[in-house]
mmCIF file of C-alpha atoms in Angstrom:
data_model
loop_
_atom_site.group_PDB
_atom_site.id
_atom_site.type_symbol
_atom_site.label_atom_id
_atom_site.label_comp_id
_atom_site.label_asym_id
_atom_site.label_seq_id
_atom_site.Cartn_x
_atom_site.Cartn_y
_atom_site.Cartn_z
ATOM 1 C CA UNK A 1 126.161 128.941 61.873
ATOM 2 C CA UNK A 2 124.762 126.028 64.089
ATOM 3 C CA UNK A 3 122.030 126.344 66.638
ATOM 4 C CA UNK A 4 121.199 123.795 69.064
ATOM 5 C CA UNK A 5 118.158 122.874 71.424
ATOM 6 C CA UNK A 6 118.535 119.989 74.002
ATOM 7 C CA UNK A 7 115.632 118.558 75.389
ATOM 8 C CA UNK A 8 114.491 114.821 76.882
ATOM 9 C CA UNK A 9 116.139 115.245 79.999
ATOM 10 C CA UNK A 10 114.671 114.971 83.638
ATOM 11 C CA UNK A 11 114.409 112.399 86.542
ATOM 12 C CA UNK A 12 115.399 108.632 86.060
ATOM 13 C CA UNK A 13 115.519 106.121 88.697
ATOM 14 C CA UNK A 14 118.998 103.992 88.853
ATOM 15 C CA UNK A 15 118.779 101.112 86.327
ATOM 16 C CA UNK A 16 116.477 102.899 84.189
ATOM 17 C CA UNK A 17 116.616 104.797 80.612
ATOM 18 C CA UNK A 18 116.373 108.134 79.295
ATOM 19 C CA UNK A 19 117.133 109.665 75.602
ATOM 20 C CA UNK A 20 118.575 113.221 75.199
ATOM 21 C CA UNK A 21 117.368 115.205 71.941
ATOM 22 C CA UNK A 22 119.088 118.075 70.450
ATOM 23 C CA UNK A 23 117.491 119.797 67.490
ATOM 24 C CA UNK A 24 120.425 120.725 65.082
ATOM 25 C CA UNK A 25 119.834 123.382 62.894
ATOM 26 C CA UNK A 26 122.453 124.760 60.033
ATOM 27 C CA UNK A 27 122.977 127.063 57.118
ATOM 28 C CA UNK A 28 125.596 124.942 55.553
ATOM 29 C CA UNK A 29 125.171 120.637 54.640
ATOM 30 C CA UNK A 30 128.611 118.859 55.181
ATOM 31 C CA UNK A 31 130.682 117.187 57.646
ATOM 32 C CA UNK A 32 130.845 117.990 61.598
ATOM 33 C CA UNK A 33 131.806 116.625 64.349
ATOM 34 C CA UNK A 34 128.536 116.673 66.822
ATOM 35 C CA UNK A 35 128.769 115.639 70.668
ATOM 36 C CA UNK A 36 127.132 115.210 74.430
ATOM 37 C CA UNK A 37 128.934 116.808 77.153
ATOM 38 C CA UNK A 38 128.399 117.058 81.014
ATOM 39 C CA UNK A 39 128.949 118.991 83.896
ATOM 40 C CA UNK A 40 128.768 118.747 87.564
ATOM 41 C CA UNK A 41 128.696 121.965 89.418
ATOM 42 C CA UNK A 42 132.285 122.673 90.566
ATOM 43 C CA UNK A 43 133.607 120.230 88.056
ATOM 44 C CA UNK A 44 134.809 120.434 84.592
ATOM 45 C CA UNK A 45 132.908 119.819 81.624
ATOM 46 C CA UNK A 46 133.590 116.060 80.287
ATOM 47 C CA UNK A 47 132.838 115.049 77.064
ATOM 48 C CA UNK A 48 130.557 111.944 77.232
ATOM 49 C CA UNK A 49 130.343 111.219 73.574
ATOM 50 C CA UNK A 50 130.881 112.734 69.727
ATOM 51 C CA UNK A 51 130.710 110.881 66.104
ATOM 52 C CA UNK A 52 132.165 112.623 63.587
ATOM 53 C CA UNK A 53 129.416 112.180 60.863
ATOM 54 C CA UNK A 54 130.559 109.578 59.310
ATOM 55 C CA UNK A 55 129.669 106.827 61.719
ATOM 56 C CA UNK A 56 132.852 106.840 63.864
ATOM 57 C CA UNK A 57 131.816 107.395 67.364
ATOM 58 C CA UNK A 58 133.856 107.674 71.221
ATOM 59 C CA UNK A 59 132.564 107.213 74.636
ATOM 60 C CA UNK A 60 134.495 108.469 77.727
ATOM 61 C CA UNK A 61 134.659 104.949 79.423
ATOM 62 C CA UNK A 62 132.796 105.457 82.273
ATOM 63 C CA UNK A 63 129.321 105.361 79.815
ATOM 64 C CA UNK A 64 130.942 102.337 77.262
ATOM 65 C CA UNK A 65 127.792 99.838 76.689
ATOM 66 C CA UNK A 66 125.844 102.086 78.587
ATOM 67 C CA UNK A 67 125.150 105.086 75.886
ATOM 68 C CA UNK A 68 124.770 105.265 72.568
ATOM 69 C CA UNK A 69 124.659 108.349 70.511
ATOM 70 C CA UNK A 70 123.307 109.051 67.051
ATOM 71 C CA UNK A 71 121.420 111.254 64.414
ATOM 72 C CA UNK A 72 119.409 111.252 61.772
ATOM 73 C CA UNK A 73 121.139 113.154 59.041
ATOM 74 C CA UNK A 74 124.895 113.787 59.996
ATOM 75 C CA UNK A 75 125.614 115.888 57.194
ATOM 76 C CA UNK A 76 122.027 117.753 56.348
ATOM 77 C CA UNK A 77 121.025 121.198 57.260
ATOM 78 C CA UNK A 78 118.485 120.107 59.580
ATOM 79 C CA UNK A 79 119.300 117.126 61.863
ATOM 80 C CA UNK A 80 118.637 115.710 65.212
ATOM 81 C CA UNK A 81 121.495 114.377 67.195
ATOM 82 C CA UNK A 82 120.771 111.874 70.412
ATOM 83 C CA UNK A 83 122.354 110.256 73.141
ATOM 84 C CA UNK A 84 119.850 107.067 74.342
ATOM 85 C CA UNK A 85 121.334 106.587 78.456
ATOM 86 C CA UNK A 86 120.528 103.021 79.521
ATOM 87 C CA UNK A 87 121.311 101.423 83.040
ATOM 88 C CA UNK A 88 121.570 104.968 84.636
ATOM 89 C CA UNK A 89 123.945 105.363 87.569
ATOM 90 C CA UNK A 90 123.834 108.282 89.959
ATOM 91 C CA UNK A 91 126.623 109.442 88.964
ATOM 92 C CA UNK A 92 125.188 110.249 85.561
ATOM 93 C CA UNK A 93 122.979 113.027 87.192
ATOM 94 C CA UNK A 94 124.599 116.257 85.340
ATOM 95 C CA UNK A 95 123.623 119.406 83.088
ATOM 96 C CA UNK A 96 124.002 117.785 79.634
ATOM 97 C CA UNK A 97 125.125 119.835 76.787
ATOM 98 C CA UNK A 98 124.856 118.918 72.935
ATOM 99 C CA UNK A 99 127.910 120.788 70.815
ATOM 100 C CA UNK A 100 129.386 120.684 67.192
ATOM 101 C CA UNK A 101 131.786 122.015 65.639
ATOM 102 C CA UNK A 102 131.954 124.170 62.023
ATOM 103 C CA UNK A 103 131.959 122.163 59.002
ATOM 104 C CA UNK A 104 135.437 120.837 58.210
ATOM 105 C CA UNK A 105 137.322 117.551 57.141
ATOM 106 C CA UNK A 106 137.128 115.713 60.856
ATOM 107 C CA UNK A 107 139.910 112.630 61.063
ATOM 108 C CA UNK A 108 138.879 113.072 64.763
ATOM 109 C CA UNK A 109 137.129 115.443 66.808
ATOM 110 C CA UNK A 110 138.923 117.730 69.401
ATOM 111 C CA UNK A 111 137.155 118.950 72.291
ATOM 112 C CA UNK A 112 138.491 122.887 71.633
ATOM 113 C CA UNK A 113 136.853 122.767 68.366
ATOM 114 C CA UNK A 114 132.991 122.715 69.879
ATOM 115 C CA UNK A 115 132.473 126.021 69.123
ATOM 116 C CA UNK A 116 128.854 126.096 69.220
ATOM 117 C CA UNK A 117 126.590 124.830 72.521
ATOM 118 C CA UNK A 118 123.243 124.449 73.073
ATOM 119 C CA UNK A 119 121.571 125.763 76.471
ATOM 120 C CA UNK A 120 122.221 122.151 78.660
ATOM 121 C CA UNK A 121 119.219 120.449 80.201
ATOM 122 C CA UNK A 122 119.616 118.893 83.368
ATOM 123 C CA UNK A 123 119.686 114.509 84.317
ATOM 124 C CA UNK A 124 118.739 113.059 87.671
ATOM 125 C CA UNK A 125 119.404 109.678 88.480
ATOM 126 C CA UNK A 126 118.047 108.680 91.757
ATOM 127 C CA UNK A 127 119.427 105.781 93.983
#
């Protein structure tokens, strides 16, 4: 089992920085693919960015150069996975979700195999 617990978010002012935490906590050590998604109320969720514990990492495009996400100790039982936002845009404001998936062999990561959330915490960006 994974449990997750977001936290770092708040209000930003356009142009500035903000870094997401999410405490990762496991029963098992190996490989999973870990991730930042986003919503927007009457949108769907969007994956903003995963790594898949072994360095490999994807952005959605509209964050490339922007975002950068990371963790301390991909494959440990106890780990911290972030997402540092620099040069904010409004349109980043969103409820931000960490997820990962079980443990597994992960060439990639698909989005239907985020089976476990954490509770979101909410961005603002104002103009």
């Amino acid at each position: 089992q994974v449990q997750l617990v977001e936290s770092g978010g708040g209000s930003v002012q356009a142009g500035g920085s903000l870094r997401l935490s999410c405490a990762v906590t496991r029963t098992t050590r190996g490989n999973y693919c870990m991730g930042w998604f986003r919503q927007v109320p009457g949108k769907k969720r969007e994956r903003v960015a995963d790594t898949d514990g072994e360095g490999v990492t994807t952005y959605v495009d509209s964050v490339k150069g922007r975002f950068a996400i990371f963790q301390d100790d991909a494959k440990g039982t106890q780990n911290t996975l972030y997402l540092q936002m620099n040069n904010v845009k409004a349109e980043d404001t969103a409820t931000y979700y960490c997820a990962s998936t079980r443990e597994g062999s992960w060439n990639f990561c698909p989005m239907n195999q985020f089976e476990f959330w954490g509770q979101g915490i909410q961005v603002t960006v104002s103009p």
